[in-house]
Coordinates of C-alpha atoms in Angstrom, one line a residue:
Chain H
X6 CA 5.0 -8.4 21.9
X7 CA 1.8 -6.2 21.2
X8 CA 1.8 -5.6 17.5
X9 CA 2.2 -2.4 15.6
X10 CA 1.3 0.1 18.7
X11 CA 4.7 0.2 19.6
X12 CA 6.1 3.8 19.3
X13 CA 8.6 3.2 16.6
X14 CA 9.1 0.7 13.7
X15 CA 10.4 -3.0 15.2
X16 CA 11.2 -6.4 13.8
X17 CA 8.4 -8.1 14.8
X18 CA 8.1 -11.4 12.9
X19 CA 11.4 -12.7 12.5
X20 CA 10.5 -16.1 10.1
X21 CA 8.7 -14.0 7.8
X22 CA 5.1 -14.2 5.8
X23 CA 3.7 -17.2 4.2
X24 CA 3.3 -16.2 0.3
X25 CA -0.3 -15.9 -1.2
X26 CA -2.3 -18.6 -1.8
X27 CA -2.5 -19.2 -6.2
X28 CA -5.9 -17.4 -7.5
X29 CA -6.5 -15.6 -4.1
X30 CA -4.5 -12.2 -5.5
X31 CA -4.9 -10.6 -8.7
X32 CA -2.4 -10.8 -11.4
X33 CA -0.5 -7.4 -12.7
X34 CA -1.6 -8.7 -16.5
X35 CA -5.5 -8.0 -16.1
X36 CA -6.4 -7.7 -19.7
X37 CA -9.9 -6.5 -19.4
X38 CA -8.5 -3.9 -16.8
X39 CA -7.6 -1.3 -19.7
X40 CA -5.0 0.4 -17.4
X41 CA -3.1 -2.7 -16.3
X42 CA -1.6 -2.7 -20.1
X43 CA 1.4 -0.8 -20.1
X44 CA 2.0 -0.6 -16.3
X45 CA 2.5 -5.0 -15.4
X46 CA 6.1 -5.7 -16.0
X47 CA 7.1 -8.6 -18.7
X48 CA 9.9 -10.4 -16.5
X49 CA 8.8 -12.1 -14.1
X50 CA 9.8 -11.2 -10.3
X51 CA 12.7 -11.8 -8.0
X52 CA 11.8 -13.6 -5.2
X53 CA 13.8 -12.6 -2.3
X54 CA 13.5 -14.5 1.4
X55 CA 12.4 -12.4 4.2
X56 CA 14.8 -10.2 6.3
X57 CA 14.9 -7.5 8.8
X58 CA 13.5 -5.1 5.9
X59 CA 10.3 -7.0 5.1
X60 CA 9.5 -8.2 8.6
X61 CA 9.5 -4.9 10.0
X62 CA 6.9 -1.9 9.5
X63 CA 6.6 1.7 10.8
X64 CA 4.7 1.9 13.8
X65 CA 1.9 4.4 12.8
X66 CA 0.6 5.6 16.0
X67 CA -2.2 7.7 17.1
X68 CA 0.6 10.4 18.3
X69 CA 2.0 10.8 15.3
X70 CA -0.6 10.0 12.5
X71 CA -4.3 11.8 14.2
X72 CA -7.2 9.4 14.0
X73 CA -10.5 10.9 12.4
X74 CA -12.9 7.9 12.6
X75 CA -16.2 10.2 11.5
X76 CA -16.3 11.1 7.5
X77 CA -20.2 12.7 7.7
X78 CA -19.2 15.7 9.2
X79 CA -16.8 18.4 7.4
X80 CA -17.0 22.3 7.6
X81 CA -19.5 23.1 9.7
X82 CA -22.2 21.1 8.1
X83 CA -23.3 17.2 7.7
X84 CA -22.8 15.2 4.5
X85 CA -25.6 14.2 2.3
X86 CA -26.0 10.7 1.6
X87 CA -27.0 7.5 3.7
X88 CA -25.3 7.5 6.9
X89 CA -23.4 4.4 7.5
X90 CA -20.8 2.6 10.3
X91 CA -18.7 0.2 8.9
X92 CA -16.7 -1.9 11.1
X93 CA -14.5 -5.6 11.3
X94 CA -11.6 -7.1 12.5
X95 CA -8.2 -6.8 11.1
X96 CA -6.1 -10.4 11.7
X97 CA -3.8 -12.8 10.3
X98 CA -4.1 -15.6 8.3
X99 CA -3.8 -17.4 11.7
X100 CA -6.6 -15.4 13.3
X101 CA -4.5 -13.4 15.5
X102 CA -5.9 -9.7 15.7
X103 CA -3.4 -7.4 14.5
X104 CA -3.4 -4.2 17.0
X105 CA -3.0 -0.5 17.1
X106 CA -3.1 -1.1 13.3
X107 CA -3.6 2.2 11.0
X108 CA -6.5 2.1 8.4
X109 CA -7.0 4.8 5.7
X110 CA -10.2 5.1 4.1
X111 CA -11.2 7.3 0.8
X112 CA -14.1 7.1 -1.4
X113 CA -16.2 8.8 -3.5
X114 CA -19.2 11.0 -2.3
X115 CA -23.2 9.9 -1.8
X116 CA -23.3 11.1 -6.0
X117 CA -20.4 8.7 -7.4
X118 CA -18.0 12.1 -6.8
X119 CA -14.6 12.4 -5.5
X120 CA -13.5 15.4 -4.3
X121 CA -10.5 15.2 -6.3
X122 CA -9.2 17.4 -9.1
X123 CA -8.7 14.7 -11.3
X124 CA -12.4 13.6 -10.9
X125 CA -14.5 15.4 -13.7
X126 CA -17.6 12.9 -13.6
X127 CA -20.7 15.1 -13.7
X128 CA -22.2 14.3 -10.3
X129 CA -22.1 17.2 -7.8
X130 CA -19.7 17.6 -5.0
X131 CA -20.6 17.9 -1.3
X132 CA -18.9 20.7 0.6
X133 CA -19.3 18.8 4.2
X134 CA -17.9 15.8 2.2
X135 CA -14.0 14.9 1.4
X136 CA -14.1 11.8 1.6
X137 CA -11.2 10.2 3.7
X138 CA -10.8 9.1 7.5
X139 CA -7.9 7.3 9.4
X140 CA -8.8 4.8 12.5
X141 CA -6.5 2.3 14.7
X142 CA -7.4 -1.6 15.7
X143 CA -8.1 -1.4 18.9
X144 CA -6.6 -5.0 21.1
X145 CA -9.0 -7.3 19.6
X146 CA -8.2 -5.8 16.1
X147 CA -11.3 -4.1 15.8
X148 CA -11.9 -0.7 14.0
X149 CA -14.7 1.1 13.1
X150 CA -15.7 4.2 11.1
X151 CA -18.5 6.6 10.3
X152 CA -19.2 7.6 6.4
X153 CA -21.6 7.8 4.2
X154 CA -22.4 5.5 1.3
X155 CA -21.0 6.3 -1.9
X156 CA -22.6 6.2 -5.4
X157 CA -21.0 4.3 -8.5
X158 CA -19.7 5.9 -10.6
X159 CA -19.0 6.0 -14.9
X160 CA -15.3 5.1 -15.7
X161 CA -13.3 5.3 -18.8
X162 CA -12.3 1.7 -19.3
X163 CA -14.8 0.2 -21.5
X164 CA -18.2 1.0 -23.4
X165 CA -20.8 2.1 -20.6
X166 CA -18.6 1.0 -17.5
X167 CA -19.2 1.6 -14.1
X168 CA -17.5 1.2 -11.0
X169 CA -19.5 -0.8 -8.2
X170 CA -20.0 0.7 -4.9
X171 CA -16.4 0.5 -3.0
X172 CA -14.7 2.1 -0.4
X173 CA -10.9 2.1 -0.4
X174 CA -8.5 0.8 2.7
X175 CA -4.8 1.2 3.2
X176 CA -3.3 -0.7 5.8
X177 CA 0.3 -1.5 7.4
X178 CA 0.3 -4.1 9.5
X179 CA 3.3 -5.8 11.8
X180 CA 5.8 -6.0 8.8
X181 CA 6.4 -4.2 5.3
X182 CA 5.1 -7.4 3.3
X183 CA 1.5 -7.0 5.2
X184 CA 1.1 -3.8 3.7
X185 CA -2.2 -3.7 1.6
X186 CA -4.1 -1.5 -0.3
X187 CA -7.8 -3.3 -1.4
X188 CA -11.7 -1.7 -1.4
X189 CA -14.5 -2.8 -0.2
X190 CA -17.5 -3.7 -2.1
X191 CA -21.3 -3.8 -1.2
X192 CA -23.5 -6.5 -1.2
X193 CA -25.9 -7.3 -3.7
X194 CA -24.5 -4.7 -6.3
X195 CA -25.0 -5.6 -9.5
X196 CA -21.7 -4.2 -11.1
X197 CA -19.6 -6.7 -9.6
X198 CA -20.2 -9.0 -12.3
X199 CA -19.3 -6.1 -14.5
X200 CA -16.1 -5.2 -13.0
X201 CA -12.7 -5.9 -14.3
X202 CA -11.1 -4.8 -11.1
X203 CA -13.3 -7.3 -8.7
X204 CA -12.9 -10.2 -11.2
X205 CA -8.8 -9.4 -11.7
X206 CA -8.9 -11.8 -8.7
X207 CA -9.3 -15.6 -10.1
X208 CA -10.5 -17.5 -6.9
X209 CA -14.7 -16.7 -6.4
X210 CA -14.1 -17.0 -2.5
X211 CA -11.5 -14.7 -2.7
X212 CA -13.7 -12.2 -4.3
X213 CA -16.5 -12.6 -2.0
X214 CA -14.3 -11.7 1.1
X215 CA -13.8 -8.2 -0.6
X216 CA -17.7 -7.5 0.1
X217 CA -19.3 -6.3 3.1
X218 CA -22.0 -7.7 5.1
X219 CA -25.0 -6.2 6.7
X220 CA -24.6 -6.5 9.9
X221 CA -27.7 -5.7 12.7
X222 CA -25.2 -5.4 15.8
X223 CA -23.2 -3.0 14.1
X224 CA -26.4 -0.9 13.2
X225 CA -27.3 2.0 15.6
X226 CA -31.2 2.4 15.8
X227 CA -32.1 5.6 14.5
X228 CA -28.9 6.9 13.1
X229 CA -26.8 4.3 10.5
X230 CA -26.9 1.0 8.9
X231 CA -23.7 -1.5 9.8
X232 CA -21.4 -3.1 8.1
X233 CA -19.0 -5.6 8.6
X234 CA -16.1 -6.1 7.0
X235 CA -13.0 -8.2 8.2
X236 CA -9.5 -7.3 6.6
X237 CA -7.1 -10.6 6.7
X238 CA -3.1 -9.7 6.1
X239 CA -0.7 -12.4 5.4
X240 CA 0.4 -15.0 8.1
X241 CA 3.8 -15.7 9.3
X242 CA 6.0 -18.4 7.9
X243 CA 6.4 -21.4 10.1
X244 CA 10.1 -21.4 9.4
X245 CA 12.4 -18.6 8.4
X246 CA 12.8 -20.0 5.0
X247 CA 10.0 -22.0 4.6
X248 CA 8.8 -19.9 1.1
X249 CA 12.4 -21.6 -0.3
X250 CA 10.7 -25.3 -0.4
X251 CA 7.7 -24.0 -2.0
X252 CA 7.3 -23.8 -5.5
Chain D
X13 CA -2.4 -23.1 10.4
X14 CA -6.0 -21.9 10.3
X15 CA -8.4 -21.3 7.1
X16 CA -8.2 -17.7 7.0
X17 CA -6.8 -16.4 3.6
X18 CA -5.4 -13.2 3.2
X19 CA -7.5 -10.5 1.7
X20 CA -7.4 -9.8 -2.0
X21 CA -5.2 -6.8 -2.9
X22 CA -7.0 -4.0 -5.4
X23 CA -5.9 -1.3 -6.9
X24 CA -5.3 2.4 -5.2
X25 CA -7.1 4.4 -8.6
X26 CA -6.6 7.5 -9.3
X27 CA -8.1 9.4 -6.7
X28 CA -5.7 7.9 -4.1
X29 CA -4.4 11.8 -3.3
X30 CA -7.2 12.1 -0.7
X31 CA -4.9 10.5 1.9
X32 CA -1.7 12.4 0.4
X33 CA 0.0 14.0 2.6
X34 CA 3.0 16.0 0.9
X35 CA 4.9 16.7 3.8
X36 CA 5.3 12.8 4.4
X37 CA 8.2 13.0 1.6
X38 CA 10.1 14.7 3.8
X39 CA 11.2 12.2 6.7
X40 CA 13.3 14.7 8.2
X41 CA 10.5 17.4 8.9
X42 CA 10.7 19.6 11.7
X43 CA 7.2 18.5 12.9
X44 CA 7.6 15.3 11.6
X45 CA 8.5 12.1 14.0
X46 CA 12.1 12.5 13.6
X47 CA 12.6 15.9 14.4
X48 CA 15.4 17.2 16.3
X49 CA 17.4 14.6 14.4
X50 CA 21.1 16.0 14.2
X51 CA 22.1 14.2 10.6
X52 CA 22.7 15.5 7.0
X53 CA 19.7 15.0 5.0
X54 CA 19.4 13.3 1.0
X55 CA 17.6 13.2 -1.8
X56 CA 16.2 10.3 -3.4
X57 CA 14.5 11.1 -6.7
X58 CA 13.7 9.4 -10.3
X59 CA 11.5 8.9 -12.5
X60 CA 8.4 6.2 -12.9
X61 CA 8.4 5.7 -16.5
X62 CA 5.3 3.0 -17.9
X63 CA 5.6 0.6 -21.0
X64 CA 5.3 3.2 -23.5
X65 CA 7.9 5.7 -22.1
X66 CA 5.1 8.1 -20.8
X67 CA 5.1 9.5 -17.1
X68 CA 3.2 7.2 -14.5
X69 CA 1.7 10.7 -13.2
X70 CA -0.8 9.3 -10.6
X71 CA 2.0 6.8 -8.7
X72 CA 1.7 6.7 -4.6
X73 CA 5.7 5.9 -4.2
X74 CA 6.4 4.8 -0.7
X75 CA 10.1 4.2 1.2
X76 CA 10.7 2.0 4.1
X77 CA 14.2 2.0 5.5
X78 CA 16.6 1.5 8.2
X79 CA 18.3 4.3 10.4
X80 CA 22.1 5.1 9.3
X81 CA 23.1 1.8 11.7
X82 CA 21.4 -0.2 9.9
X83 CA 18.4 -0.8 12.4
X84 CA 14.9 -0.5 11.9
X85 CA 14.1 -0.8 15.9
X86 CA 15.8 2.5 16.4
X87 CA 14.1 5.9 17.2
X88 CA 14.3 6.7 13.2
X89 CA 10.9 6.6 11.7
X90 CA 11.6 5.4 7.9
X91 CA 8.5 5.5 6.4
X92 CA 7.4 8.1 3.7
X93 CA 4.8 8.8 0.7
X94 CA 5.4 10.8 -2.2
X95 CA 2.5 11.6 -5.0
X96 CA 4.5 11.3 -8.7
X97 CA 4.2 14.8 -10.2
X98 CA 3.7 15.6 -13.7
X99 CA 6.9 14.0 -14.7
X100 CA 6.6 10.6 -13.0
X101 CA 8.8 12.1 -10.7
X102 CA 8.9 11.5 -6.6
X103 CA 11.1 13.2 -4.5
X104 CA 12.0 12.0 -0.6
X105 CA 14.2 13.8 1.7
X106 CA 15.6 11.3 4.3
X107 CA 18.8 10.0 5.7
X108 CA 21.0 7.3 3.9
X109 CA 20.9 3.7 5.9
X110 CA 23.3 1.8 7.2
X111 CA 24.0 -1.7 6.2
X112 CA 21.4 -4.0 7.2
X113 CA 21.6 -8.0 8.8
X114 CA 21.1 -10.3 6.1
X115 CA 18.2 -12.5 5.9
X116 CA 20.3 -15.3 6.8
X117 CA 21.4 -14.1 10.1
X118 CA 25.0 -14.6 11.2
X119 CA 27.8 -11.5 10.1
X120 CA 26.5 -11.3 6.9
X121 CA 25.2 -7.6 6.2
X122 CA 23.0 -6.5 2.9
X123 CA 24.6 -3.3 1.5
X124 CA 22.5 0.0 2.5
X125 CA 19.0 -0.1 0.7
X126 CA 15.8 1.9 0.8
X127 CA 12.5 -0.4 0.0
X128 CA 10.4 1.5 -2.3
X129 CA 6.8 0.4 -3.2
X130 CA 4.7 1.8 -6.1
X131 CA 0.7 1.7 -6.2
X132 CA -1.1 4.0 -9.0
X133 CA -4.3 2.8 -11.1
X134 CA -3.5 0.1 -13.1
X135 CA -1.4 -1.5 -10.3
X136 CA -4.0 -4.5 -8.7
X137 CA -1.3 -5.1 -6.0
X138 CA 2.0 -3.1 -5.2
X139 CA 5.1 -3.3 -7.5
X140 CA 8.0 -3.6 -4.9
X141 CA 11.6 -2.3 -5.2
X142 CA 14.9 -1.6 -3.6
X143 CA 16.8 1.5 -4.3
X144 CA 20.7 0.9 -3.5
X145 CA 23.4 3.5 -3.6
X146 CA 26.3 3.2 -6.2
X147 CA 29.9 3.0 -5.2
X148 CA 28.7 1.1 -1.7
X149 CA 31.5 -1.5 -1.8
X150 CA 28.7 -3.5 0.2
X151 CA 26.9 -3.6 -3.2
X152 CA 29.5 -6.0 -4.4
X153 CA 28.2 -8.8 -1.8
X154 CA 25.1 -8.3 -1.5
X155 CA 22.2 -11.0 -1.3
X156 CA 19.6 -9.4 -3.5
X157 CA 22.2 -7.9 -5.9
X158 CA 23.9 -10.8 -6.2
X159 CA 21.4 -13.1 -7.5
X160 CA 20.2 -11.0 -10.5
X161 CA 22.7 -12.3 -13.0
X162 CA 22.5 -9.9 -15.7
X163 CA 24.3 -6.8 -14.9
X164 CA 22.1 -4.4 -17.0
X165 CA 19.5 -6.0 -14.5
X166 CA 21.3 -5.7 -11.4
X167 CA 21.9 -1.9 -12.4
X168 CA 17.9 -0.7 -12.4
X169 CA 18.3 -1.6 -8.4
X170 CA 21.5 1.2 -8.0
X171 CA 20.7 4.9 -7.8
X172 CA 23.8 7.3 -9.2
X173 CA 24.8 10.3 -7.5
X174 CA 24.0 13.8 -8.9
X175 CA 25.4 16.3 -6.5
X176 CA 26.6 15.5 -2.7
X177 CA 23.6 14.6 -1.6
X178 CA 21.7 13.7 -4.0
X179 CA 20.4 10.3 -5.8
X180 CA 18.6 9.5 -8.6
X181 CA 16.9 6.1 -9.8
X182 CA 14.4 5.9 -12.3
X183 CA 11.9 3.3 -12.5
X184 CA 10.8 1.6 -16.0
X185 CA 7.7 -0.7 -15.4
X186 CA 7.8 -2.6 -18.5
X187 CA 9.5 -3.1 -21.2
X188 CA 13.1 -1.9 -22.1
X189 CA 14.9 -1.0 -19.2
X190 CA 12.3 -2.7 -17.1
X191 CA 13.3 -2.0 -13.2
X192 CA 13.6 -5.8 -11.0
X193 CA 10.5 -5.9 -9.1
X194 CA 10.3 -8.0 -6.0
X195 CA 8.2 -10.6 -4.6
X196 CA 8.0 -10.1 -1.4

């Protein structure tokens, strides 16, 4: 069964998703994350097995949900910025591609700026820049997308704190327990050791996965610089109730 | 089973409204994929309250959920997004679902439930929910309801009507009152 590009929302993995490995997700309690204070809960969670709720997902197609896979262009004129294509492969924890899979991408402008209401840092806005584009795997789980790096940006969470470089992804996947929302980071920045949103997550590997590489294939000559960066959702569960032994 | 890991969840910030779409809240939209639906339309509403009783103002609130037979391989597309307003508050016009299988397989049915996920700053990976409907006699024998013991518990899962059509559910994330959150 081809995964996700199916015109309408099916039960697609019918044992469920293998739960996350300790120290490679953050915790809701992130003390040094300012915001995290009053919004983890204090009880802990119910765990509930997998059913036809979980292991489904809406099937986000193309038809219904238009792809715009090119962020440097808006209103007539070109953004301002370094141009950049970032690409990867969305899979499992198996290393099966997951297809016809919807990404959405925001970020902040070339000057640490999101053109957002709510964003009052004092960097200038770019009128051909808004910031957010929506692309599909393709059957080998590819995607790929056309933007312009962002700038870091001052936050309110601590004494002279900035946010590294990132660019945000949204993504579905086969069944409503894939669904993830995580950002991309930049090599070589040095906020990341800074940051108390990169460091929520315990295990060092874990961390490093959320940062791009350069990548020369992915680079057009003369136009952009590549990057590649591979998005991994969870893997099925051997068993339908495998998670009930664990733990 | 292979080395891959999955990737680190991170938080959706603030500035998440860039891929808001308002009109998503309504699942029963006349452009929308279920259009030309013949079916009578509900509300599901509440309020996302944080630790200190203030308005979680920034919240992406999502629903997943089945058609009104109960089946999520139907033509109904049960997906929407809401933006919390000013209040906490998030609004979704959809239909009410049917009773769904039960994890188990066999007969047994979970009473008619709408997943609802929360992301908002301050969130490093979703906060996942159910919203159930009161005075579903399914309630009484369902799975998920079932195993919270404590009936004050069990009670932040079931919204209460307010009008025909309407249901409301607010959603505490700490503290007193603190809603069940699932892992999922």
């Amino acid at each position: 069964m081809t995964e996700g590009s199916a015109d309408r929302g099916r039960p697609q993995d019918p044992a469920g998703y293998r739960p996350p490995r300790p120290g490679t997700q953050p915790d809701y309690d992130a003390p040094d994350y300012g915001s995290t204070r009053l919004r983890h809960p204090l009880r802990p969670l119910l765990r509930v097995p997998h059913g036809p709720t979980e292991i489904s997902a809406p099937a986000m197609s193309p038809a219904l949900y238009a792809p715009a896979p090119d962020m440097t262009r808006h209103a007539g004129g070109e953004a301002l910025g370094e141009r950049i294509i970032v690409a990867g492969r969305v899979l499992d924890e198996d290393g099966r591609p997951l297809r016809g899979t919807m990404l959405e991408i925001w970020q902040a402008n070339a000057a640490g700026r999101y053109a957002h209401p709510g964003d009052t840092h004092d960097a200038p806005l770019d009128p051909h820049f808004t910031g957010q584009a929506r692309v599909f795997t393709d059957d080998e789980g590819w995607y790929r997308f056309t933007t312009i790096r962002p700038g870091a940006y001052p936050w309110g969470n601590h004494h002279n704190a900035w946010r590294p470089v990132h660019i945000h992804y949204s993504l579905f996947g086969a069944g409503f327990a894939q669904r993830l929302i995580t950002q991309m980071y930049f090599p070589g920045d040095p906020l990341l050791p800074l940051d108390p949103i990169f460091n929520a997550t315990p295990d060092a590997a874990a961390r490093e996965r959320l940062v791009a590489r350069f990548d020369l294939g992915i680079t057009r000559p003369n136009h952009a610089l590549g990057y590649r960066f591979d998005i991994v959702l969870r893997g099925r569960a051997a068993t339908p109730f495998e998670e009930e032994h664990e733990e | 089973m292979s080395g891959m890991v999955a990737t680190a969840s991170q938080t959706a910030g603030p500035y998440w409204h860039l891929i808001d779409h308002p009109e998503w809240a309504d699942l029963l939209r006349m452009d929308g994929p279920n259009a030309g639906l013949a079916t009578a339309a509900i509300t599901l509403t509440g309020r996302i309250m944080d630790g200190a009783g203030e308005p979680v103002t920034d919240a992406l609130v999502e629903i997943w959920q089945a058609d009104a037979e109960g089946r999520y391989d139907g033509s109904f597309h049960g997906f929407g997004r809401c933006a919390a307003d000013r209040e906490g508050r998030y609004r979704f016009s959809t239909l009410r679902p049917g009773p769904v299988p039960a994890p188990a397989g066999g007969n047994a049915r979970q009473a008619p439930h709408v997943a609802l996920s929360i992301f908002a700053r301050g969130l490093l990976k979703p906060l996942v929910t159910r919203l159930y409907f009161a005075g579903e006699p399914l309630n009484d024998t369902d799975p998920l309801l079932n195993s919270i013991a404590e009936p004050e518990r069990r009670a932040t899962l079931i919204a209460r009507p307010d009008g025909p059509a309407r249901w409301v559910l607010d959603i505490r994330l700490q503290g007193e009152g603190e809603t069940v959150f699932l892992e999922v």
